[in-house]
């Protein structure tokens, strides 16, 4: 979580990259086209069975991930890493799934670097350092290397490097992010590129304007937004954390935070801490009667949270 917050503040929000060295591969099938593909998954228990139409598909993996099964997170990470199963290739979403699986960034990056120093994931990880240093030459070189693997999401950074006489505005970036054809990684690079072009000191960067724009592009941010908003409503150790002088706004703000957490869960990207807050809210908060959650759903949220 600290890594996610650090890069949300400093770079292109790229984080360090996770690369899983899976134990074996699972034969999968695109849920729409039925085209076969493989996903790397580790050994692990399959605790639940689902509708047979979901088998060997992204929805199947997401349902297992929504039950907190780490192997499913890793399989999804593999799918997004290579753009398999009908999903758009996204290194950022891939690494988010690795984080949800409990992987350590430094270890996995180093493991893949030893095997292939020019692997796109390794190049992707290096971009953070290049951008923070303002090393335009290395950024351009990295983008060229990424092109060799068919990855073009970082190309937006070239506009900032080559735009000294034609400054890229925040409004342009907002429109770029909102374009349905802009992929998740390009949105991350665009946001980070704008932030760093406006601020020399990456420790003083304010990112709140970007988060609402990124939620649907990168659903992992629903968890981050939900946790942050929920934290702002906790003002006491008593009275469900509301404090004695709780207002209708406090209750409304917490409800909005929980709505974010529910959206993260729908996308199978609910973090452990987010799950704990959601579980506590549903079980302990008297204002949670609007949440329609089955006993099975509440149980799996508790599993993700580590409470059950």
C-alpha atoms as a printed R data frame, in Angstrom:
    type eleno elety resid chain resno       x       y       z
1   ATOM     1    CA   UNK     A     1   0.000   0.000   0.000
2   ATOM     2    CA   UNK     A     2   2.836   2.424   0.767
3   ATOM     3    CA   UNK     A     3   4.266   1.727  -2.680
4   ATOM     4    CA   UNK     A     4   0.940   2.490  -4.334
5   ATOM     5    CA   UNK     A     5   0.558   5.771  -2.474
6   ATOM     6    CA   UNK     A     6   4.173   6.778  -3.170
7   ATOM     7    CA   UNK     A     7   3.829   6.376  -6.900
8   ATOM     8    CA   UNK     A     8   0.395   7.914  -6.985
9   ATOM     9    CA   UNK     A     9   2.184  10.976  -5.641
10  ATOM    10    CA   UNK     A    10   5.444  10.856  -7.509
11  ATOM    11    CA   UNK     A    11   5.504   9.506 -10.968
12  ATOM    12    CA   UNK     A    12   3.293   8.239 -13.514
13  ATOM    13    CA   UNK     A    13   1.790   6.338 -10.628
14  ATOM    14    CA   UNK     A    14   3.472   3.361 -12.088
15  ATOM    15    CA   UNK     A    15   4.550   1.569  -8.906
16  ATOM    16    CA   UNK     A    16   7.264  -1.032  -8.951
17  ATOM    17    CA   UNK     A    17   6.262  -3.990 -11.051
18  ATOM    18    CA   UNK     A    18   5.278  -7.436  -9.988
19  ATOM    19    CA   UNK     A    19   6.199 -10.382 -12.208
20  ATOM    20    CA   UNK     A    20   4.943 -13.725 -11.026
21  ATOM    21    CA   UNK     A    21   6.935 -16.852 -11.593
22  ATOM    22    CA   UNK     A    22   3.990 -19.218 -11.610
23  ATOM    23    CA   UNK     A    23   4.101 -22.898 -10.746
24  ATOM    24    CA   UNK     A    24   2.167 -23.970 -13.809
25  ATOM    25    CA   UNK     A    25  -0.203 -22.685 -16.469
26  ATOM    26    CA   UNK     A    26  -3.968 -23.045 -16.695
27  ATOM    27    CA   UNK     A    27  -5.765 -23.518 -20.000
28  ATOM    28    CA   UNK     A    28  -8.361 -20.751 -20.293
29  ATOM    29    CA   UNK     A    29 -10.921 -19.602 -22.841
30  ATOM    30    CA   UNK     A    30 -12.106 -16.128 -23.806
31  ATOM    31    CA   UNK     A    31 -15.639 -15.775 -22.426
32  ATOM    32    CA   UNK     A    32 -16.797 -13.905 -25.552
33  ATOM    33    CA   UNK     A    33 -14.916 -15.478 -28.461
34  ATOM    34    CA   UNK     A    34 -14.130 -18.845 -26.833
35  ATOM    35    CA   UNK     A    35 -10.567 -18.444 -28.142
36  ATOM    36    CA   UNK     A    36  -8.204 -20.555 -26.002
37  ATOM    37    CA   UNK     A    37  -5.262 -19.082 -24.105
38  ATOM    38    CA   UNK     A    38  -3.087 -19.880 -21.090
39  ATOM    39    CA   UNK     A    39  -2.728 -18.055 -17.779
40  ATOM    40    CA   UNK     A    40   0.050 -18.594 -15.270
41  ATOM    41    CA   UNK     A    41  -1.261 -19.625 -11.869
42  ATOM    42    CA   UNK     A    42   0.418 -20.927  -8.724
43  ATOM    43    CA   UNK     A    43  -0.614 -24.007  -6.837
44  ATOM    44    CA   UNK     A    44  -3.495 -23.210  -4.514
45  ATOM    45    CA   UNK     A    45  -6.914 -24.355  -3.311
46  ATOM    46    CA   UNK     A    46  -9.999 -23.828  -5.429
47  ATOM    47    CA   UNK     A    47 -12.566 -23.256  -2.722
48  ATOM    48    CA   UNK     A    48 -15.646 -22.512  -4.786
49  ATOM    49    CA   UNK     A    49 -17.527 -23.767  -7.827
50  ATOM    50    CA   UNK     A    50 -19.460 -21.418 -10.106
51  ATOM    51    CA   UNK     A    51 -21.829 -21.302 -13.019
52  ATOM    52    CA   UNK     A    52 -20.307 -23.503 -15.730
53  ATOM    53    CA   UNK     A    53 -20.546 -20.679 -18.289
54  ATOM    54    CA   UNK     A    54 -17.857 -18.852 -16.281
55  ATOM    55    CA   UNK     A    55 -15.375 -21.681 -16.301
56  ATOM    56    CA   UNK     A    56 -12.026 -20.952 -17.940
57  ATOM    57    CA   UNK     A    57 -12.800 -17.261 -18.365
58  ATOM    58    CA   UNK     A    58 -11.999 -13.865 -16.861
59  ATOM    59    CA   UNK     A    59 -15.363 -13.805 -15.011
60  ATOM    60    CA   UNK     A    60 -14.479 -17.200 -13.529
61  ATOM    61    CA   UNK     A    61 -11.145 -15.902 -12.271
62  ATOM    62    CA   UNK     A    62 -12.729 -12.755 -10.883
63  ATOM    63    CA   UNK     A    63 -15.320 -14.723  -8.945
64  ATOM    64    CA   UNK     A    64 -12.555 -16.754  -7.325
65  ATOM    65    CA   UNK     A    65 -10.610 -13.557  -6.629
66  ATOM    66    CA   UNK     A    66 -13.711 -12.102  -4.967
67  ATOM    67    CA   UNK     A    67 -13.410 -14.973  -2.525
68  ATOM    68    CA   UNK     A    68  -9.876 -13.935  -1.698
69  ATOM    69    CA   UNK     A    69  -8.096 -16.788  -3.485
70  ATOM    70    CA   UNK     A    70  -4.569 -15.617  -4.239
71  ATOM    71    CA   UNK     A    71  -4.069 -17.975  -7.193
72  ATOM    72    CA   UNK     A    72  -6.934 -16.200  -8.993
73  ATOM    73    CA   UNK     A    73  -5.381 -12.768  -8.400
74  ATOM    74    CA   UNK     A    74  -2.132 -14.052  -9.890
75  ATOM    75    CA   UNK     A    75  -3.896 -15.585 -12.884
76  ATOM    76    CA   UNK     A    76  -5.644 -12.262 -13.513
77  ATOM    77    CA   UNK     A    77  -2.312 -10.475 -13.199
78  ATOM    78    CA   UNK     A    78  -0.922 -12.760 -15.884
79  ATOM    79    CA   UNK     A    79  -3.913 -12.095 -18.141
80  ATOM    80    CA   UNK     A    80  -3.583  -8.322 -17.858
81  ATOM    81    CA   UNK     A    81   0.183  -8.493 -18.237
82  ATOM    82    CA   UNK     A    82  -0.149 -10.065 -21.682
83  ATOM    83    CA   UNK     A    83  -3.650  -8.909 -22.675
84  ATOM    84    CA   UNK     A    84  -5.173 -12.390 -22.612
85  ATOM    85    CA   UNK     A    85  -8.776 -13.506 -22.359
86  ATOM    86    CA   UNK     A    86 -10.209 -10.427 -24.018
87  ATOM    87    CA   UNK     A    87  -8.839  -7.873 -21.537
88  ATOM    88    CA   UNK     A    88  -6.812  -4.859 -22.635
89  ATOM    89    CA   UNK     A    89  -3.137  -5.229 -21.814
90  ATOM    90    CA   UNK     A    90  -2.312  -3.229 -18.697
91  ATOM    91    CA   UNK     A    91   0.897  -3.512 -16.718
92  ATOM    92    CA   UNK     A    92  -0.583  -1.310 -14.022
93  ATOM    93    CA   UNK     A    93  -3.740  -3.354 -13.472
94  ATOM    94    CA   UNK     A    94  -1.612  -6.476 -13.651
95  ATOM    95    CA   UNK     A    95   0.659  -5.298 -10.875
96  ATOM    96    CA   UNK     A    96  -2.393  -4.271  -8.805
97  ATOM    97    CA   UNK     A    97  -3.596  -7.875  -8.963
98  ATOM    98    CA   UNK     A    98  -0.147  -9.071  -7.914
99  ATOM    99    CA   UNK     A    99  -0.321  -6.749  -4.941
100 ATOM   100    CA   UNK     A   100  -3.732  -8.140  -4.028
101 ATOM   101    CA   UNK     A   101  -2.147 -11.599  -4.184
102 ATOM   102    CA   UNK     A   102   0.353 -10.488  -1.535
103 ATOM   103    CA   UNK     A   103   3.417 -10.352  -3.778
104 ATOM   104    CA   UNK     A   104   6.503  -8.296  -2.873
105 ATOM   105    CA   UNK     A   105   7.440  -5.834  -5.616
106 ATOM   106    CA   UNK     A   106  11.205  -5.814  -5.190
107 ATOM   107    CA   UNK     A   107  11.441  -9.594  -5.134
108 ATOM   108    CA   UNK     A   108   9.365 -10.238  -8.232
109 ATOM   109    CA   UNK     A   109  10.976  -7.464 -10.260
110 ATOM   110    CA   UNK     A   110  14.429  -8.699  -9.364
111 ATOM   111    CA   UNK     A   111  13.453 -12.262 -10.208
112 ATOM   112    CA   UNK     A   112  12.378 -11.358 -13.705
113 ATOM   113    CA   UNK     A   113  15.285  -8.933 -14.192
114 ATOM   114    CA   UNK     A   114  17.759 -11.742 -13.615
115 ATOM   115    CA   UNK     A   115  16.063 -13.733 -16.357
116 ATOM   116    CA   UNK     A   116  15.563 -10.874 -18.805
117 ATOM   117    CA   UNK     A   117  16.863  -7.383 -18.099
118 ATOM   118    CA   UNK     A   118  14.870  -6.000 -21.033
119 ATOM   119    CA   UNK     A   119  11.534  -7.580 -20.174
120 ATOM   120    CA   UNK     A   120   8.781  -4.947 -20.676
121 ATOM   121    CA   UNK     A   121   7.816  -5.217 -16.998
122 ATOM   122    CA   UNK     A   122  11.379  -4.403 -15.963
123 ATOM   123    CA   UNK     A   123  11.466  -1.441 -18.359
124 ATOM   124    CA   UNK     A   124   8.095  -0.333 -17.006
125 ATOM   125    CA   UNK     A   125   9.494  -0.381 -13.463
126 ATOM   126    CA   UNK     A   126  12.540   1.656 -14.480
127 ATOM   127    CA   UNK     A   127  10.319   4.386 -15.882
128 ATOM   128    CA   UNK     A   128   9.536   5.549 -12.362
129 ATOM   129    CA   UNK     A   129  13.159   6.425 -11.641
130 ATOM   130    CA   UNK     A   130  13.642   8.032 -15.051
131 ATOM   131    CA   UNK     A   131  10.595  10.257 -14.620
132 ATOM   132    CA   UNK     A   132  11.443  11.295 -11.075
133 ATOM   133    CA   UNK     A   133  14.958  12.235 -12.230
134 ATOM   134    CA   UNK     A   134  13.596  14.059 -15.257
135 ATOM   135    CA   UNK     A   135  15.850  11.897 -17.443
136 ATOM   136    CA   UNK     A   136  14.240  12.529 -20.822
137 ATOM   137    CA   UNK     A   137  16.857  10.595 -22.750
138 ATOM   138    CA   UNK     A   138  16.274   7.422 -20.736
139 ATOM   139    CA   UNK     A   139  12.501   7.860 -20.927
140 ATOM   140    CA   UNK     A   140  12.626   8.035 -24.732
141 ATOM   141    CA   UNK     A   141  14.940   5.022 -24.855
142 ATOM   142    CA   UNK     A   142  12.598   3.059 -22.567
143 ATOM   143    CA   UNK     A   143   9.589   3.950 -24.700
144 ATOM   144    CA   UNK     A   144  11.423   2.754 -27.804
145 ATOM   145    CA   UNK     A   145  12.196  -0.545 -26.066
146 ATOM   146    CA   UNK     A   146   8.560  -0.926 -25.002
147 ATOM   147    CA   UNK     A   147   7.514  -0.403 -28.623
148 ATOM   148    CA   UNK     A   148   9.388  -3.569 -29.528
149 ATOM   149    CA   UNK     A   149   6.912  -5.561 -27.428
150 ATOM   150    CA   UNK     A   150   3.929  -3.743 -28.928
151 ATOM   151    CA   UNK     A   151   3.389  -1.562 -25.872
152 ATOM   152    CA   UNK     A   152   2.489   2.070 -26.664
153 ATOM   153    CA   UNK     A   153   0.705   3.272 -23.536
154 ATOM   154    CA   UNK     A   154   3.713   5.309 -22.394
155 ATOM   155    CA   UNK     A   155   3.828   7.300 -25.649
156 ATOM   156    CA   UNK     A   156   1.851  10.131 -24.011
157 ATOM   157    CA   UNK     A   157   5.014  11.035 -22.083
158 ATOM   158    CA   UNK     A   158   6.609  12.145 -25.339
159 ATOM   159    CA   UNK     A   159   4.148  15.039 -25.461
160 ATOM   160    CA   UNK     A   160   5.566  16.383 -22.225
161 ATOM   161    CA   UNK     A   161   9.155  15.826 -23.298
162 ATOM   162    CA   UNK     A   162   8.663  17.433 -26.711
163 ATOM   163    CA   UNK     A   163   6.104  20.031 -25.680
164 ATOM   164    CA   UNK     A   164   8.285  22.800 -24.258
165 ATOM   165    CA   UNK     A   165   6.877  25.249 -26.786
166 ATOM   166    CA   UNK     A   166   3.393  23.745 -26.677
167 ATOM   167    CA   UNK     A   167   2.572  23.091 -23.033
168 ATOM   168    CA   UNK     A   168   0.102  20.287 -22.329
169 ATOM   169    CA   UNK     A   169  -2.729  21.602 -20.150
170 ATOM   170    CA   UNK     A   170  -4.633  19.845 -17.396
171 ATOM   171    CA   UNK     A   171  -7.853  20.160 -19.420
172 ATOM   172    CA   UNK     A   172  -6.230  18.326 -22.334
173 ATOM   173    CA   UNK     A   173  -5.166  15.529 -20.024
174 ATOM   174    CA   UNK     A   174  -8.622  15.311 -18.460
175 ATOM   175    CA   UNK     A   175 -10.163  14.947 -21.931
176 ATOM   176    CA   UNK     A   176  -7.501  12.387 -22.846
177 ATOM   177    CA   UNK     A   177  -8.224  10.302 -19.730
178 ATOM   178    CA   UNK     A   178 -11.983  10.454 -20.291
179 ATOM   179    CA   UNK     A   179 -11.657   9.249 -23.887
180 ATOM   180    CA   UNK     A   180 -13.013   5.697 -24.018
181 ATOM   181    CA   UNK     A   181 -10.134   4.679 -26.285
182 ATOM   182    CA   UNK     A   182  -7.462   5.674 -23.761
183 ATOM   183    CA   UNK     A   183  -6.300   2.570 -21.914
184 ATOM   184    CA   UNK     A   184  -5.591   2.323 -18.193
185 ATOM   185    CA   UNK     A   185  -1.816   2.574 -18.417
186 ATOM   186    CA   UNK     A   186  -1.953   5.575 -20.753
187 ATOM   187    CA   UNK     A   187  -4.195   7.320 -18.220
188 ATOM   188    CA   UNK     A   188  -1.663   6.654 -15.483
189 ATOM   189    CA   UNK     A   189   1.235   7.953 -17.574
190 ATOM   190    CA   UNK     A   190  -0.753  11.027 -18.656
191 ATOM   191    CA   UNK     A   191  -1.629  11.897 -15.070
192 ATOM   192    CA   UNK     A   192   1.895  11.404 -13.806
193 ATOM   193    CA   UNK     A   193   3.417  13.242 -16.736
194 ATOM   194    CA   UNK     A   194   1.221  16.280 -16.113
195 ATOM   195    CA   UNK     A   195   1.883  16.257 -12.393
196 ATOM   196    CA   UNK     A   196   5.631  16.129 -12.769
197 ATOM   197    CA   UNK     A   197   5.675  18.730 -15.531
198 ATOM   198    CA   UNK     A   198   3.924  21.156 -13.171
199 ATOM   199    CA   UNK     A   199   5.841  20.384  -9.965
200 ATOM   200    CA   UNK     A   200   9.542  19.932  -9.437
201 ATOM   201    CA   UNK     A   201   9.124  18.629  -5.888
202 ATOM   202    CA   UNK     A   202   7.309  15.282  -6.099
203 ATOM   203    CA   UNK     A   203   6.694  15.290  -2.328
204 ATOM   204    CA   UNK     A   204   4.316  18.255  -2.688
205 ATOM   205    CA   UNK     A   205   2.132  16.913  -5.453
206 ATOM   206    CA   UNK     A   206  -1.651  16.996  -5.030
207 ATOM   207    CA   UNK     A   207  -3.444  14.217  -6.901
208 ATOM   208    CA   UNK     A   208  -7.055  14.440  -5.713
209 ATOM   209    CA   UNK     A   209  -8.233  15.926  -9.021
210 ATOM   210    CA   UNK     A   210  -7.141  12.834 -10.939
211 ATOM   211    CA   UNK     A   211  -8.533  10.051  -8.773
212 ATOM   212    CA   UNK     A   212 -12.232  10.368  -9.787
213 ATOM   213    CA   UNK     A   213 -11.203  10.226 -13.454
214 ATOM   214    CA   UNK     A   214  -9.235   7.020 -12.977
215 ATOM   215    CA   UNK     A   215 -11.748   4.948 -11.028
216 ATOM   216    CA   UNK     A   216 -13.372   3.094 -13.920
217 ATOM   217    CA   UNK     A   217 -10.111   2.858 -15.848
218 ATOM   218    CA   UNK     A   218  -8.264   1.358 -12.867
219 ATOM   219    CA   UNK     A   219 -10.854  -0.080 -10.424
220 ATOM   220    CA   UNK     A   220  -8.123  -0.660  -7.843
221 ATOM   221    CA   UNK     A   221  -8.427   3.048  -7.120
222 ATOM   222    CA   UNK     A   222 -11.952   2.426  -5.813
223 ATOM   223    CA   UNK     A   223 -10.299   0.685  -2.879
224 ATOM   224    CA   UNK     A   224  -7.841   3.526  -2.336
225 ATOM   225    CA   UNK     A   225 -10.555   6.179  -2.609
226 ATOM   226    CA   UNK     A   226 -12.873   4.246  -0.314
227 ATOM   227    CA   UNK     A   227 -10.249   3.740   2.377
228 ATOM   228    CA   UNK     A   228  -9.214   7.381   2.290
229 ATOM   229    CA   UNK     A   229 -12.788   8.676   2.444
230 ATOM   230    CA   UNK     A   230 -13.722   6.233   5.208
231 ATOM   231    CA   UNK     A   231 -10.720   7.317   7.257
232 ATOM   232    CA   UNK     A   232 -11.918  10.910   7.186
233 ATOM   233    CA   UNK     A   233 -15.154   9.850   8.920
234 ATOM   234    CA   UNK     A   234 -13.417   8.152  11.861
235 ATOM   235    CA   UNK     A   235 -13.228  10.722  14.633
236 ATOM   236    CA   UNK     A   236 -13.596   8.635  17.771
237 ATOM   237    CA   UNK     A   237 -13.035   5.175  19.247
238 ATOM   238    CA   UNK     A   238 -16.713   5.111  20.213
239 ATOM   239    CA   UNK     A   239 -20.081   5.521  18.499
240 ATOM   240    CA   UNK     A   240 -18.930   3.539  15.450
241 ATOM   241    CA   UNK     A   241 -16.101   6.020  15.076
242 ATOM   242    CA   UNK     A   242 -18.379   8.947  14.281
243 ATOM   243    CA   UNK     A   243 -17.769  10.866  17.476
244 ATOM   244    CA   UNK     A   244 -20.359  12.446  19.752
245 ATOM   245    CA   UNK     A   245 -20.980  15.370  17.430
246 ATOM   246    CA   UNK     A   246 -21.607  13.272  14.313
247 ATOM   247    CA   UNK     A   247 -23.512  15.049  11.560
248 ATOM   248    CA   UNK     A   248 -25.609  13.870   8.634
249 ATOM   249    CA   UNK     A   249 -22.650  14.749   6.443
250 ATOM   250    CA   UNK     A   250 -20.419  12.342   8.395
251 ATOM   251    CA   UNK     A   251 -22.891   9.528   7.798
252 ATOM   252    CA   UNK     A   252 -23.287  10.493   4.132
253 ATOM   253    CA   UNK     A   253 -19.515  10.691   3.615
254 ATOM   254    CA   UNK     A   254 -19.042   7.226   5.078
255 ATOM   255    CA   UNK     A   255 -21.759   5.847   2.868
256 ATOM   256    CA   UNK     A   256 -19.957   7.273  -0.178
257 ATOM   257    CA   UNK     A   257 -16.738   5.654   1.021
258 ATOM   258    CA   UNK     A   258 -18.498   2.299   1.336
259 ATOM   259    CA   UNK     A   259 -19.967   2.698  -2.147
260 ATOM   260    CA   UNK     A   260 -16.397   2.960  -3.436
261 ATOM   261    CA   UNK     A   261 -15.421  -0.202  -1.562
262 ATOM   262    CA   UNK     A   262 -18.414  -2.066  -2.965
263 ATOM   263    CA   UNK     A   263 -17.407  -1.026  -6.487
264 ATOM   264    CA   UNK     A   264 -13.870  -2.306  -5.835
265 ATOM   265    CA   UNK     A   265 -15.360  -5.614  -4.735
266 ATOM   266    CA   UNK     A   266 -17.456  -5.847  -7.894
267 ATOM   267    CA   UNK     A   267 -14.242  -5.584  -9.910
268 ATOM   268    CA   UNK     A   268 -12.437  -8.131  -7.687
269 ATOM   269    CA   UNK     A   269 -10.004  -5.409  -6.582
270 ATOM   270    CA   UNK     A   270 -10.947  -4.927  -2.939
271 ATOM   271    CA   UNK     A   271  -7.871  -4.664  -0.728
272 ATOM   272    CA   UNK     A   272  -7.551  -6.406   2.608
273 ATOM   273    CA   UNK     A   273  -7.885  -3.150   4.535
274 ATOM   274    CA   UNK     A   274 -10.800  -2.079   2.359
275 ATOM   275    CA   UNK     A   275 -12.483  -5.409   3.086
276 ATOM   276    CA   UNK     A   276 -12.002  -4.889   6.817
277 ATOM   277    CA   UNK     A   277 -13.692  -1.493   6.655
278 ATOM   278    CA   UNK     A   278 -16.553  -2.862   4.555
279 ATOM   279    CA   UNK     A   279 -17.013  -5.852   6.848
280 ATOM   280    CA   UNK     A   280 -16.975  -3.683   9.971
281 ATOM   281    CA   UNK     A   281 -19.441  -1.251   8.424
282 ATOM   282    CA   UNK     A   282 -21.927  -3.984   7.513
283 ATOM   283    CA   UNK     A   283 -21.664  -5.766  10.863
284 ATOM   284    CA   UNK     A   284 -21.209  -2.926  13.352
285 ATOM   285    CA   UNK     A   285 -22.468   0.331  11.861
286 ATOM   286    CA   UNK     A   286 -26.160   0.963  12.543
287 ATOM   287    CA   UNK     A   287 -26.436   3.143   9.427
288 ATOM   288    CA   UNK     A   288 -25.509   0.282   7.072
289 ATOM   289    CA   UNK     A   289 -29.039  -1.027   6.482
290 ATOM   290    CA   UNK     A   290 -28.953   0.275   2.899
291 ATOM   291    CA   UNK     A   291 -26.271  -2.278   1.952
292 ATOM   292    CA   UNK     A   292 -27.883  -5.352   0.405
293 ATOM   293    CA   UNK     A   293 -25.371  -8.129   0.993
294 ATOM   294    CA   UNK     A   294 -26.088 -11.835   1.347
295 ATOM   295    CA   UNK     A   295 -24.625 -13.920   4.143
296 ATOM   296    CA   UNK     A   296 -22.340 -15.544   1.572
297 ATOM   297    CA   UNK     A   297 -21.115 -12.141   0.395
298 ATOM   298    CA   UNK     A   298 -20.482 -10.991   3.941
299 ATOM   299    CA   UNK     A   299 -18.570 -14.189   4.635
300 ATOM   300    CA   UNK     A   300 -16.283 -13.821   1.623
301 ATOM   301    CA   UNK     A   301 -15.641 -10.149   2.508
302 ATOM   302    CA   UNK     A   302 -14.619 -11.382   5.918
303 ATOM   303    CA   UNK     A   303 -12.290 -13.922   4.291
304 ATOM   304    CA   UNK     A   304 -10.607 -11.215   2.204
305 ATOM   305    CA   UNK     A   305 -10.315  -9.074   5.326
306 ATOM   306    CA   UNK     A   306  -8.690 -11.929   7.212
307 ATOM   307    CA   UNK     A   307 -11.435 -11.804   9.825
308 ATOM   308    CA   UNK     A   308 -12.835 -15.289   9.116
